Amino acid sequence: MTTTAPFSYLDTPTAAPLSITELMPGAYNLLEYAAVTAGEQVLILAEHGTDPVVIQAIAAAAAYRNAEVHVLSTPPFSAGGWDRETPSPLLSAAHAAADAVISLTWWGEVHTAPLFFNEVAKQRARFVSLHQTATAAALSTGARFPLELYLALEARTYALISAAAEIRVTTALGTDVTFRDFTTGSPVSGHTSAPVTAGMWRPFPYGGANFSPDQTDGVVVIEESTVTGVPAERTTLELKDNRVTAIDGGAAAELRRYAPDGYYMRHALIGLNPKVRSAGGTQFEREKHAGAFYFGIDGLTPQGAVDRAAPGHAHCDCQFDRPTITLDGRPFVDNGTLLLLDDPEIRELAGKFGPADILLDPNPRLVLPPRYSR
């Protein structure tokens, strides 16, 4: 197993103080996404290692809307919830009192019981998570993409995958896996995401179409995962009837220890945001790039059962930067290129914000000028 993938915010650089100017278009879109209004109680939940310039940019955007801003800095969350004594109960108490929560933690709330999706749904707060994306680079790239244009891509994608009976994903390294009997939408929010409403959890930058399968079959070659990072040696999973039936290769032992009772396929996501970085970013940033793909396998109970209502203490996300995806045999993503970016209606809508060739160009090095972000 190799450690070439970033491990936490301690592995990511901080931004120069004056760069807050470049973060404000993305921070503006974040607050639009979270539907923050004057007088609301906004909780910014950060880790001790989160870039202070990112915290300041988001706090300033909320304060500009005349919201009451509160910043709570916490110890890092643990992958897989291995440290069950965290997070502190202070987080749940603050969450219960907030109108909106902006989470800047490294590991998504899926790994923790107090902030798991079913707990989010019990509270009145709107919950937006920048898991692994509370960086200056993420706020100045994918976060600038216009919300209206993203929602059009998301709605079109959900319509297409909801009408399909089969989603097949292949890669040049040998992954060939087919999903059937799936439901679409995030665990909490349903199909669309703006404005975010009470009890809803959504990731930011906005990035993809989520689905949960009940039937998954095929073979997976891991390129990067929560447990393995980027494996130093070829590591494969075999899936049948939505269960992982075999794990082989260099990182097999690490994967087995992480979920000793076995794995099932919990959910998957197709990336839709062309301005999210596909190189140099963290796993949870790159997953959102237009044409990327990832899925999350999770641990079975000790009785060998699937429990999607429980926190993902053995949740392992697997990232694929350049997949080929078909819907009932029809091409949808070609070697990492989202074909929907060439749709005439999408390009016409992009023209409201600026040149479609600039807004929909999936080269993440071509940063969107702020004047085209809204």
Short mmCIF file of N, CA and C in Angstrom, two decimals, residues 179-356:
data_model
loop_
_atom_site.label_atom_id
_atom_site.label_comp_id
_atom_site.label_asym_id
_atom_site.label_seq_id
_atom_site.Cartn_x
_atom_site.Cartn_y
_atom_site.Cartn_z
N PHE A 179 -24.28 -2.33 -12.82
CA PHE A 179 -25.23 -2.02 -11.75
C PHE A 179 -26.65 -2.16 -12.30
N ARG A 180 -27.52 -2.79 -11.51
CA ARG A 180 -28.93 -2.93 -11.87
C ARG A 180 -29.77 -2.72 -10.61
N ASP A 181 -31.08 -2.54 -10.82
CA ASP A 181 -32.02 -2.38 -9.70
C ASP A 181 -31.56 -1.28 -8.76
N PHE A 182 -31.37 -0.09 -9.30
CA PHE A 182 -30.85 1.00 -8.49
C PHE A 182 -31.90 2.10 -8.32
N THR A 183 -31.75 2.83 -7.23
CA THR A 183 -32.53 4.04 -7.00
C THR A 183 -31.60 5.24 -7.10
N THR A 184 -32.15 6.38 -7.50
CA THR A 184 -31.31 7.55 -7.72
C THR A 184 -31.53 8.58 -6.64
N GLY A 185 -30.59 9.53 -6.54
CA GLY A 185 -30.66 10.59 -5.55
C GLY A 185 -29.73 10.32 -4.40
N SER A 186 -29.47 11.35 -3.61
CA SER A 186 -28.59 11.21 -2.45
C SER A 186 -29.36 10.55 -1.32
N PRO A 187 -28.67 10.10 -0.27
CA PRO A 187 -29.37 9.42 0.82
C PRO A 187 -30.42 10.29 1.51
N VAL A 188 -30.29 11.61 1.43
CA VAL A 188 -31.19 12.49 2.17
C VAL A 188 -32.02 13.37 1.26
N SER A 189 -31.43 13.83 0.17
CA SER A 189 -32.01 14.99 -0.50
C SER A 189 -32.91 14.69 -1.68
N GLY A 190 -32.96 13.46 -2.14
CA GLY A 190 -33.72 13.22 -3.36
C GLY A 190 -32.91 13.60 -4.59
N HIS A 191 -33.60 14.06 -5.64
CA HIS A 191 -32.92 14.24 -6.92
C HIS A 191 -32.21 15.57 -7.06
N THR A 192 -32.85 16.66 -6.70
CA THR A 192 -32.26 17.97 -6.95
C THR A 192 -31.81 18.61 -5.65
N SER A 193 -31.06 19.69 -5.77
CA SER A 193 -30.32 20.14 -4.60
C SER A 193 -30.40 21.62 -4.31
N ALA A 194 -31.19 22.40 -4.96
CA ALA A 194 -31.23 23.82 -4.64
C ALA A 194 -32.67 24.30 -4.68
N PRO A 195 -33.10 25.09 -3.70
CA PRO A 195 -32.28 25.35 -2.51
C PRO A 195 -32.25 24.15 -1.57
N VAL A 196 -31.17 24.02 -0.83
CA VAL A 196 -31.09 22.98 0.19
C VAL A 196 -32.12 23.29 1.26
N THR A 197 -32.84 22.28 1.71
CA THR A 197 -33.91 22.50 2.68
C THR A 197 -33.60 21.80 4.00
N ALA A 198 -34.43 22.04 5.01
CA ALA A 198 -34.21 21.52 6.36
C ALA A 198 -34.01 20.01 6.36
N GLY A 199 -32.98 19.56 7.09
CA GLY A 199 -32.71 18.13 7.18
C GLY A 199 -32.01 17.55 5.98
N MET A 200 -31.58 18.38 5.06
CA MET A 200 -30.93 17.90 3.84
C MET A 200 -29.42 17.98 3.98
N TRP A 201 -28.72 16.95 3.54
CA TRP A 201 -27.26 16.94 3.47
C TRP A 201 -26.85 16.93 2.01
N ARG A 202 -25.91 17.82 1.65
CA ARG A 202 -25.39 17.81 0.28
C ARG A 202 -23.90 18.15 0.30
N PRO A 203 -23.13 17.58 -0.63
CA PRO A 203 -21.71 17.92 -0.72
C PRO A 203 -21.50 19.19 -1.55
N PHE A 204 -20.33 19.80 -1.37
CA PHE A 204 -19.93 20.99 -2.13
C PHE A 204 -18.43 20.91 -2.36
N PRO A 205 -17.90 21.36 -3.52
CA PRO A 205 -18.65 21.83 -4.67
C PRO A 205 -19.67 20.80 -5.16
N TYR A 206 -20.79 21.33 -5.69
CA TYR A 206 -21.77 20.41 -6.26
C TYR A 206 -21.10 19.63 -7.38
N GLY A 207 -21.48 18.34 -7.48
CA GLY A 207 -20.63 17.58 -8.37
C GLY A 207 -21.19 16.38 -9.08
N GLY A 208 -22.27 15.72 -8.64
CA GLY A 208 -22.59 14.48 -9.33
C GLY A 208 -23.95 13.91 -9.04
N ALA A 209 -24.27 12.85 -9.79
CA ALA A 209 -25.54 12.14 -9.68
C ALA A 209 -25.29 10.83 -8.94
N ASN A 210 -25.99 10.65 -7.85
CA ASN A 210 -25.79 9.51 -6.97
C ASN A 210 -26.85 8.44 -7.22
N PHE A 211 -26.47 7.17 -7.11
CA PHE A 211 -27.45 6.09 -7.17
C PHE A 211 -27.03 4.95 -6.25
N SER A 212 -28.03 4.21 -5.78
CA SER A 212 -27.80 3.10 -4.86
C SER A 212 -28.32 1.82 -5.49
N PRO A 213 -27.44 0.87 -5.82
CA PRO A 213 -27.87 -0.37 -6.49
C PRO A 213 -28.20 -1.49 -5.51
N ASP A 214 -29.08 -2.37 -5.93
CA ASP A 214 -29.34 -3.61 -5.21
C ASP A 214 -28.73 -4.82 -5.93
N GLN A 215 -28.22 -4.58 -7.15
CA GLN A 215 -27.60 -5.66 -7.92
C GLN A 215 -26.34 -5.12 -8.58
N THR A 216 -25.19 -5.65 -8.18
CA THR A 216 -23.91 -5.26 -8.77
C THR A 216 -23.11 -6.52 -9.03
N ASP A 217 -22.57 -6.62 -10.26
CA ASP A 217 -21.79 -7.79 -10.63
C ASP A 217 -20.60 -7.35 -11.48
N GLY A 218 -19.46 -8.03 -11.28
CA GLY A 218 -18.30 -7.75 -12.11
C GLY A 218 -17.02 -7.74 -11.32
N VAL A 219 -15.99 -7.16 -11.92
CA VAL A 219 -14.66 -7.09 -11.31
C VAL A 219 -14.22 -5.64 -11.27
N VAL A 220 -13.53 -5.27 -10.20
CA VAL A 220 -13.04 -3.91 -10.00
C VAL A 220 -11.53 -3.95 -9.78
N VAL A 221 -10.81 -3.10 -10.47
CA VAL A 221 -9.39 -2.89 -10.22
C VAL A 221 -9.27 -1.54 -9.49
N ILE A 222 -8.87 -1.58 -8.23
CA ILE A 222 -8.84 -0.36 -7.41
C ILE A 222 -7.73 0.57 -7.89
N GLU A 223 -8.11 1.82 -8.16
CA GLU A 223 -7.14 2.84 -8.56
C GLU A 223 -6.79 3.76 -7.39
N GLU A 224 -7.78 4.03 -6.55
CA GLU A 224 -7.57 4.75 -5.29
C GLU A 224 -8.78 4.50 -4.41
N SER A 225 -8.56 4.31 -3.12
CA SER A 225 -9.67 4.09 -2.22
C SER A 225 -9.37 4.68 -0.85
N THR A 226 -10.42 4.80 -0.04
CA THR A 226 -10.27 5.29 1.33
C THR A 226 -9.24 4.47 2.10
N VAL A 227 -9.28 3.17 1.95
CA VAL A 227 -8.44 2.27 2.75
C VAL A 227 -7.03 2.16 2.20
N THR A 228 -6.90 2.10 0.89
CA THR A 228 -5.60 1.76 0.29
C THR A 228 -4.81 2.97 -0.20
N GLY A 229 -5.44 4.15 -0.31
CA GLY A 229 -4.80 5.20 -1.08
C GLY A 229 -4.67 4.71 -2.51
N VAL A 230 -3.56 5.04 -3.16
CA VAL A 230 -3.27 4.50 -4.49
C VAL A 230 -2.44 3.23 -4.29
N PRO A 231 -2.99 2.04 -4.56
CA PRO A 231 -2.25 0.82 -4.24
C PRO A 231 -0.94 0.72 -5.01
N ALA A 232 0.07 0.25 -4.32
CA ALA A 232 1.37 0.04 -4.97
C ALA A 232 1.33 -1.18 -5.87
N GLU A 233 0.44 -2.13 -5.59
CA GLU A 233 0.30 -3.33 -6.40
C GLU A 233 -1.15 -3.50 -6.81
N ARG A 234 -1.35 -4.19 -7.90
CA ARG A 234 -2.70 -4.41 -8.42
C ARG A 234 -3.57 -5.08 -7.35
N THR A 235 -4.75 -4.48 -7.10
CA THR A 235 -5.69 -5.00 -6.11
C THR A 235 -7.07 -5.05 -6.75
N THR A 236 -7.75 -6.19 -6.64
CA THR A 236 -9.02 -6.37 -7.32
C THR A 236 -10.12 -6.81 -6.36
N LEU A 237 -11.35 -6.45 -6.73
CA LEU A 237 -12.55 -6.92 -6.05
C LEU A 237 -13.41 -7.65 -7.05
N GLU A 238 -14.03 -8.72 -6.61
CA GLU A 238 -15.05 -9.38 -7.41
C GLU A 238 -16.39 -9.20 -6.71
N LEU A 239 -17.42 -8.83 -7.50
CA LEU A 239 -18.74 -8.59 -6.93
C LEU A 239 -19.78 -9.47 -7.59
N LYS A 240 -20.69 -9.98 -6.79
CA LYS A 240 -21.81 -10.77 -7.28
C LYS A 240 -23.00 -10.51 -6.36
N ASP A 241 -24.16 -10.23 -6.97
CA ASP A 241 -25.38 -9.98 -6.20
C ASP A 241 -25.19 -8.87 -5.16
N ASN A 242 -24.43 -7.85 -5.55
CA ASN A 242 -24.20 -6.65 -4.72
C ASN A 242 -23.29 -6.88 -3.53
N ARG A 243 -22.63 -8.04 -3.48
CA ARG A 243 -21.67 -8.33 -2.41
C ARG A 243 -20.27 -8.47 -3.00
N VAL A 244 -19.25 -8.10 -2.24
CA VAL A 244 -17.87 -8.39 -2.61
C VAL A 244 -17.59 -9.83 -2.25
N THR A 245 -17.31 -10.65 -3.25
CA THR A 245 -17.12 -12.08 -3.02
C THR A 245 -15.65 -12.48 -2.97
N ALA A 246 -14.75 -11.61 -3.45
CA ALA A 246 -13.33 -11.93 -3.42
C ALA A 246 -12.52 -10.64 -3.44
N ILE A 247 -11.40 -10.63 -2.70
CA ILE A 247 -10.46 -9.51 -2.69
C ILE A 247 -9.08 -10.11 -2.90
N ASP A 248 -8.37 -9.62 -3.92
CA ASP A 248 -7.06 -10.19 -4.24
C ASP A 248 -6.07 -9.06 -4.53
N GLY A 249 -4.79 -9.35 -4.33
CA GLY A 249 -3.74 -8.42 -4.69
C GLY A 249 -3.06 -7.77 -3.51
N GLY A 250 -2.26 -6.75 -3.81
CA GLY A 250 -1.34 -6.17 -2.85
C GLY A 250 -1.97 -5.58 -1.61
N ALA A 251 -3.16 -4.97 -1.72
CA ALA A 251 -3.78 -4.31 -0.56
C ALA A 251 -4.95 -5.11 0.00
N ALA A 252 -5.03 -6.39 -0.35
CA ALA A 252 -6.17 -7.21 0.08
C ALA A 252 -6.26 -7.30 1.61
N ALA A 253 -5.12 -7.44 2.28
CA ALA A 253 -5.15 -7.60 3.73
C ALA A 253 -5.71 -6.36 4.41
N GLU A 254 -5.32 -5.17 3.93
CA GLU A 254 -5.83 -3.93 4.52
C GLU A 254 -7.34 -3.83 4.35
N LEU A 255 -7.82 -4.19 3.18
CA LEU A 255 -9.27 -4.12 2.92
C LEU A 255 -10.03 -5.10 3.80
N ARG A 256 -9.50 -6.29 3.99
CA ARG A 256 -10.20 -7.29 4.82
C ARG A 256 -10.24 -6.85 6.28
N ARG A 257 -9.15 -6.27 6.77
CA ARG A 257 -9.13 -5.82 8.17
C ARG A 257 -10.11 -4.68 8.40
N TYR A 258 -10.29 -3.84 7.40
CA TYR A 258 -11.17 -2.68 7.53
C TYR A 258 -12.63 -3.10 7.69
N ALA A 259 -13.03 -4.17 7.04
CA ALA A 259 -14.41 -4.68 7.15
C ALA A 259 -14.36 -6.20 7.27
N PRO A 260 -14.05 -6.71 8.46
CA PRO A 260 -13.85 -8.16 8.62
C PRO A 260 -15.10 -8.99 8.35
N ASP A 261 -16.28 -8.37 8.38
CA ASP A 261 -17.51 -9.12 8.13
C ASP A 261 -17.91 -9.12 6.65
N GLY A 262 -17.08 -8.47 5.80
CA GLY A 262 -17.37 -8.43 4.37
C GLY A 262 -17.99 -7.11 3.94
N TYR A 263 -18.08 -6.94 2.61
CA TYR A 263 -18.54 -5.69 2.02
C TYR A 263 -19.77 -5.91 1.14
N TYR A 264 -20.56 -4.84 1.01
CA TYR A 264 -21.59 -4.77 -0.02
C TYR A 264 -21.47 -3.43 -0.74
N MET A 265 -22.09 -3.32 -1.92
CA MET A 265 -22.05 -2.08 -2.69
C MET A 265 -23.14 -1.14 -2.16
N ARG A 266 -22.72 -0.03 -1.57
CA ARG A 266 -23.68 0.89 -0.94
C ARG A 266 -24.23 1.92 -1.93
N HIS A 267 -23.34 2.59 -2.66
CA HIS A 267 -23.81 3.63 -3.59
C HIS A 267 -22.72 3.94 -4.60
N ALA A 268 -23.07 4.75 -5.60
CA ALA A 268 -22.11 5.16 -6.62
C ALA A 268 -22.47 6.55 -7.11
N LEU A 269 -21.53 7.22 -7.78
CA LEU A 269 -21.74 8.59 -8.24
C LEU A 269 -21.02 8.84 -9.54
N ILE A 270 -21.70 9.55 -10.46
CA ILE A 270 -21.11 9.98 -11.73
C ILE A 270 -20.85 11.48 -11.62
N GLY A 271 -19.59 11.90 -11.81
CA GLY A 271 -19.22 13.31 -11.71
C GLY A 271 -19.78 14.14 -12.86
N LEU A 272 -20.18 15.40 -12.54
CA LEU A 272 -20.83 16.25 -13.53
C LEU A 272 -20.25 17.66 -13.63
N ASN A 273 -19.33 18.04 -12.76
CA ASN A 273 -18.85 19.42 -12.72
C ASN A 273 -17.55 19.54 -13.51
N PRO A 274 -17.57 20.21 -14.68
CA PRO A 274 -16.35 20.26 -15.51
C PRO A 274 -15.24 21.11 -14.93
N LYS A 275 -15.52 21.95 -13.95
CA LYS A 275 -14.50 22.84 -13.40
C LYS A 275 -13.87 22.32 -12.11
N VAL A 276 -14.37 21.19 -11.60
CA VAL A 276 -13.69 20.52 -10.49
C VAL A 276 -12.38 19.92 -11.01
N ARG A 277 -11.34 19.99 -10.20
CA ARG A 277 -10.04 19.47 -10.65
C ARG A 277 -10.06 17.96 -10.78
N SER A 278 -9.41 17.44 -11.81
CA SER A 278 -9.27 16.00 -12.00
C SER A 278 -7.83 15.55 -11.74
N ALA A 279 -6.93 16.47 -11.48
CA ALA A 279 -5.55 16.13 -11.14
C ALA A 279 -5.10 17.05 -10.02
N GLY A 280 -4.41 16.50 -9.04
CA GLY A 280 -3.91 17.31 -7.94
C GLY A 280 -4.88 17.48 -6.80
N GLY A 281 -6.14 17.13 -7.01
CA GLY A 281 -7.13 17.28 -5.97
C GLY A 281 -7.26 16.02 -5.13
N THR A 282 -7.96 16.12 -4.02
CA THR A 282 -8.22 14.96 -3.17
C THR A 282 -9.25 14.05 -3.85
N GLN A 283 -9.42 12.87 -3.29
CA GLN A 283 -10.36 11.90 -3.85
C GLN A 283 -11.77 12.47 -3.92
N PHE A 284 -12.23 13.11 -2.83
CA PHE A 284 -13.60 13.60 -2.79
C PHE A 284 -13.78 14.88 -3.60
N GLU A 285 -12.68 15.47 -4.06
CA GLU A 285 -12.79 16.56 -5.03
C GLU A 285 -12.85 15.98 -6.44
N ARG A 286 -11.94 15.08 -6.76
CA ARG A 286 -11.86 14.54 -8.12
C ARG A 286 -13.10 13.75 -8.51
N GLU A 287 -13.77 13.15 -7.51
CA GLU A 287 -14.97 12.37 -7.82
C GLU A 287 -16.04 13.21 -8.51
N LYS A 288 -16.02 14.52 -8.28
CA LYS A 288 -17.05 15.40 -8.78
C LYS A 288 -16.75 15.92 -10.18
N HIS A 289 -15.55 15.64 -10.70
CA HIS A 289 -15.20 16.13 -12.03
C HIS A 289 -16.08 15.47 -13.09
N ALA A 290 -16.51 16.26 -14.07
CA ALA A 290 -17.37 15.74 -15.13
C ALA A 290 -16.70 14.55 -15.82
N GLY A 291 -17.38 13.39 -15.76
CA GLY A 291 -16.86 12.18 -16.38
C GLY A 291 -16.14 11.26 -15.44
N ALA A 292 -15.92 11.68 -14.19
CA ALA A 292 -15.31 10.79 -13.20
C ALA A 292 -16.39 9.87 -12.61
N PHE A 293 -15.94 8.88 -11.87
CA PHE A 293 -16.88 7.93 -11.26
C PHE A 293 -16.29 7.43 -9.95
N TYR A 294 -17.16 7.22 -8.96
CA TYR A 294 -16.70 6.53 -7.76
C TYR A 294 -17.86 5.74 -7.17
N PHE A 295 -17.52 4.75 -6.35
CA PHE A 295 -18.54 4.04 -5.61
C PHE A 295 -18.04 3.82 -4.19
N GLY A 296 -19.01 3.55 -3.29
CA GLY A 296 -18.67 3.28 -1.90
C GLY A 296 -19.14 1.88 -1.52
N ILE A 297 -18.19 1.02 -1.16
CA ILE A 297 -18.56 -0.26 -0.56
C ILE A 297 -18.57 -0.07 0.96
N ASP A 298 -19.40 -0.83 1.63
CA ASP A 298 -19.52 -0.66 3.07
C ASP A 298 -19.59 -2.02 3.75
N GLY A 299 -19.37 -2.02 5.06
CA GLY A 299 -19.29 -3.26 5.79
C GLY A 299 -20.64 -3.89 6.06
N LEU A 300 -20.71 -5.20 5.90
CA LEU A 300 -21.88 -5.96 6.31
C LEU A 300 -21.93 -6.03 7.84
N THR A 301 -23.10 -6.31 8.37
CA THR A 301 -23.21 -6.52 9.81
C THR A 301 -22.54 -7.85 10.20
N PRO A 302 -22.29 -8.08 11.48
CA PRO A 302 -21.71 -9.38 11.88
C PRO A 302 -22.56 -10.57 11.46
N GLN A 303 -23.86 -10.31 11.21
CA GLN A 303 -24.74 -11.37 10.74
C GLN A 303 -24.74 -11.50 9.22
N GLY A 304 -23.89 -10.68 8.54
CA GLY A 304 -23.80 -10.74 7.10
C GLY A 304 -24.91 -10.01 6.37
N ALA A 305 -25.57 -9.06 7.05
CA ALA A 305 -26.69 -8.34 6.45
C ALA A 305 -26.26 -6.94 5.99
N VAL A 306 -27.07 -6.37 5.10
CA VAL A 306 -26.90 -4.99 4.62
C VAL A 306 -27.73 -4.08 5.51
N ASP A 307 -27.12 -2.98 6.00
CA ASP A 307 -27.83 -2.01 6.82
C ASP A 307 -27.47 -0.61 6.35
N ARG A 308 -28.25 -0.08 5.40
CA ARG A 308 -27.96 1.25 4.87
C ARG A 308 -28.36 2.37 5.82
N ALA A 309 -29.09 2.06 6.89
CA ALA A 309 -29.48 3.07 7.86
C ALA A 309 -28.39 3.32 8.89
N ALA A 310 -27.38 2.48 8.94
CA ALA A 310 -26.32 2.62 9.95
C ALA A 310 -25.15 3.43 9.40
N PRO A 311 -24.40 4.11 10.27
CA PRO A 311 -23.21 4.85 9.82
C PRO A 311 -22.23 3.94 9.11
N GLY A 312 -21.51 4.48 8.15
CA GLY A 312 -20.57 3.69 7.37
C GLY A 312 -19.22 3.59 8.03
N HIS A 313 -19.16 2.92 9.17
CA HIS A 313 -17.88 2.82 9.88
C HIS A 313 -16.85 2.04 9.07
N ALA A 314 -17.28 1.21 8.12
CA ALA A 314 -16.34 0.52 7.24
C ALA A 314 -16.54 0.98 5.80
N HIS A 315 -16.96 2.23 5.62
CA HIS A 315 -17.21 2.75 4.28
C HIS A 315 -15.89 2.98 3.54
N CYS A 316 -15.79 2.46 2.34
CA CYS A 316 -14.57 2.58 1.54
C CYS A 316 -14.95 3.09 0.16
N ASP A 317 -14.60 4.34 -0.13
CA ASP A 317 -14.88 4.93 -1.43
C ASP A 317 -13.75 4.63 -2.40
N CYS A 318 -14.11 4.26 -3.62
CA CYS A 318 -13.15 3.89 -4.67
C CYS A 318 -13.32 4.84 -5.84
N GLN A 319 -12.23 5.47 -6.26
CA GLN A 319 -12.26 6.54 -7.25
C GLN A 319 -11.71 6.05 -8.60
N PHE A 320 -12.38 6.51 -9.70
CA PHE A 320 -11.96 6.20 -11.07
C PHE A 320 -12.00 7.49 -11.88
N ASP A 321 -10.83 7.96 -12.29
CA ASP A 321 -10.75 9.27 -12.95
C ASP A 321 -11.17 9.24 -14.42
N ARG A 322 -10.94 8.12 -15.11
CA ARG A 322 -11.22 8.09 -16.55
C ARG A 322 -12.00 6.83 -16.93
N PRO A 323 -13.23 6.71 -16.46
CA PRO A 323 -14.03 5.53 -16.79
C PRO A 323 -14.74 5.70 -18.12
N THR A 324 -15.27 4.61 -18.62
CA THR A 324 -16.25 4.62 -19.71
C THR A 324 -17.55 4.07 -19.12
N ILE A 325 -18.64 4.82 -19.32
CA ILE A 325 -19.92 4.47 -18.71
C ILE A 325 -20.99 4.41 -19.79
N THR A 326 -21.77 3.34 -19.78
CA THR A 326 -22.90 3.22 -20.70
C THR A 326 -24.19 3.03 -19.90
N LEU A 327 -25.29 3.55 -20.45
CA LEU A 327 -26.63 3.38 -19.89
C LEU A 327 -27.42 2.53 -20.87
N ASP A 328 -27.73 1.31 -20.48
CA ASP A 328 -28.39 0.36 -21.39
C ASP A 328 -27.65 0.26 -22.72
N GLY A 329 -26.32 0.28 -22.65
CA GLY A 329 -25.49 0.15 -23.83
C GLY A 329 -25.22 1.45 -24.57
N ARG A 330 -25.88 2.54 -24.19
CA ARG A 330 -25.67 3.83 -24.86
C ARG A 330 -24.56 4.60 -24.16
N PRO A 331 -23.59 5.15 -24.91
CA PRO A 331 -22.48 5.86 -24.29
C PRO A 331 -22.95 7.08 -23.50
N PHE A 332 -22.43 7.22 -22.29
CA PHE A 332 -22.70 8.39 -21.46
C PHE A 332 -21.41 9.10 -21.07
N VAL A 333 -20.37 8.32 -20.74
CA VAL A 333 -19.04 8.85 -20.47
C VAL A 333 -18.07 8.03 -21.30
N ASP A 334 -17.19 8.71 -22.03
CA ASP A 334 -16.22 8.03 -22.88
C ASP A 334 -14.81 8.33 -22.38
N ASN A 335 -14.20 7.35 -21.70
CA ASN A 335 -12.83 7.48 -21.20
C ASN A 335 -12.65 8.78 -20.42
N GLY A 336 -13.60 9.05 -19.53
CA GLY A 336 -13.52 10.23 -18.67
C GLY A 336 -14.13 11.48 -19.24
N THR A 337 -14.70 11.42 -20.44
CA THR A 337 -15.34 12.59 -21.06
C THR A 337 -16.85 12.46 -20.93
N LEU A 338 -17.47 13.41 -20.23
CA LEU A 338 -18.92 13.42 -20.06
C LEU A 338 -19.56 13.94 -21.35
N LEU A 339 -20.25 13.07 -22.07
CA LEU A 339 -20.80 13.44 -23.38
C LEU A 339 -21.92 14.46 -23.26
N LEU A 340 -22.54 14.56 -22.09
CA LEU A 340 -23.63 15.51 -21.90
C LEU A 340 -23.17 16.96 -22.03
N LEU A 341 -21.87 17.21 -21.90
CA LEU A 341 -21.37 18.58 -22.05
C LEU A 341 -21.54 19.11 -23.46
N ASP A 342 -21.79 18.22 -24.43
CA ASP A 342 -22.02 18.64 -25.82
C ASP A 342 -23.51 18.75 -26.15
N ASP A 343 -24.38 18.53 -25.18
CA ASP A 343 -25.81 18.61 -25.42
C ASP A 343 -26.21 20.03 -25.80
N PRO A 344 -26.96 20.23 -26.90
CA PRO A 344 -27.30 21.58 -27.37
C PRO A 344 -28.04 22.42 -26.32
N GLU A 345 -28.94 21.83 -25.57
CA GLU A 345 -29.68 22.59 -24.57
C GLU A 345 -28.77 23.02 -23.41
N ILE A 346 -27.85 22.16 -23.03
CA ILE A 346 -26.89 22.52 -21.98
C ILE A 346 -26.00 23.65 -22.47
N ARG A 347 -25.56 23.57 -23.70
CA ARG A 347 -24.68 24.61 -24.23
C ARG A 347 -25.43 25.93 -24.38
N GLU A 348 -26.71 25.87 -24.72
CA GLU A 348 -27.50 27.09 -24.82
C GLU A 348 -27.65 27.75 -23.46
N LEU A 349 -27.90 26.95 -22.43
CA LEU A 349 -28.01 27.50 -21.08
C LEU A 349 -26.67 28.09 -20.63
N ALA A 350 -25.57 27.44 -20.95
CA ALA A 350 -24.25 27.96 -20.58
C ALA A 350 -24.02 29.35 -21.17
N GLY A 351 -24.62 29.61 -22.34
CA GLY A 351 -24.47 30.91 -22.99
C GLY A 351 -25.05 32.05 -22.19
N LYS A 352 -25.91 31.78 -21.21
CA LYS A 352 -26.42 32.84 -20.34
C LYS A 352 -25.33 33.42 -19.45
N PHE A 353 -24.30 32.61 -19.19
CA PHE A 353 -23.26 33.02 -18.25
C PHE A 353 -21.98 33.47 -18.95
N GLY A 354 -21.77 33.00 -20.17
CA GLY A 354 -20.55 33.32 -20.91
C GLY A 354 -20.40 32.35 -22.06
N PRO A 355 -19.26 32.34 -22.72
CA PRO A 355 -19.06 31.41 -23.84
C PRO A 355 -19.16 29.95 -23.38
N ALA A 356 -20.00 29.18 -24.06
CA ALA A 356 -20.18 27.78 -23.67
C ALA A 356 -18.87 27.00 -23.75
#
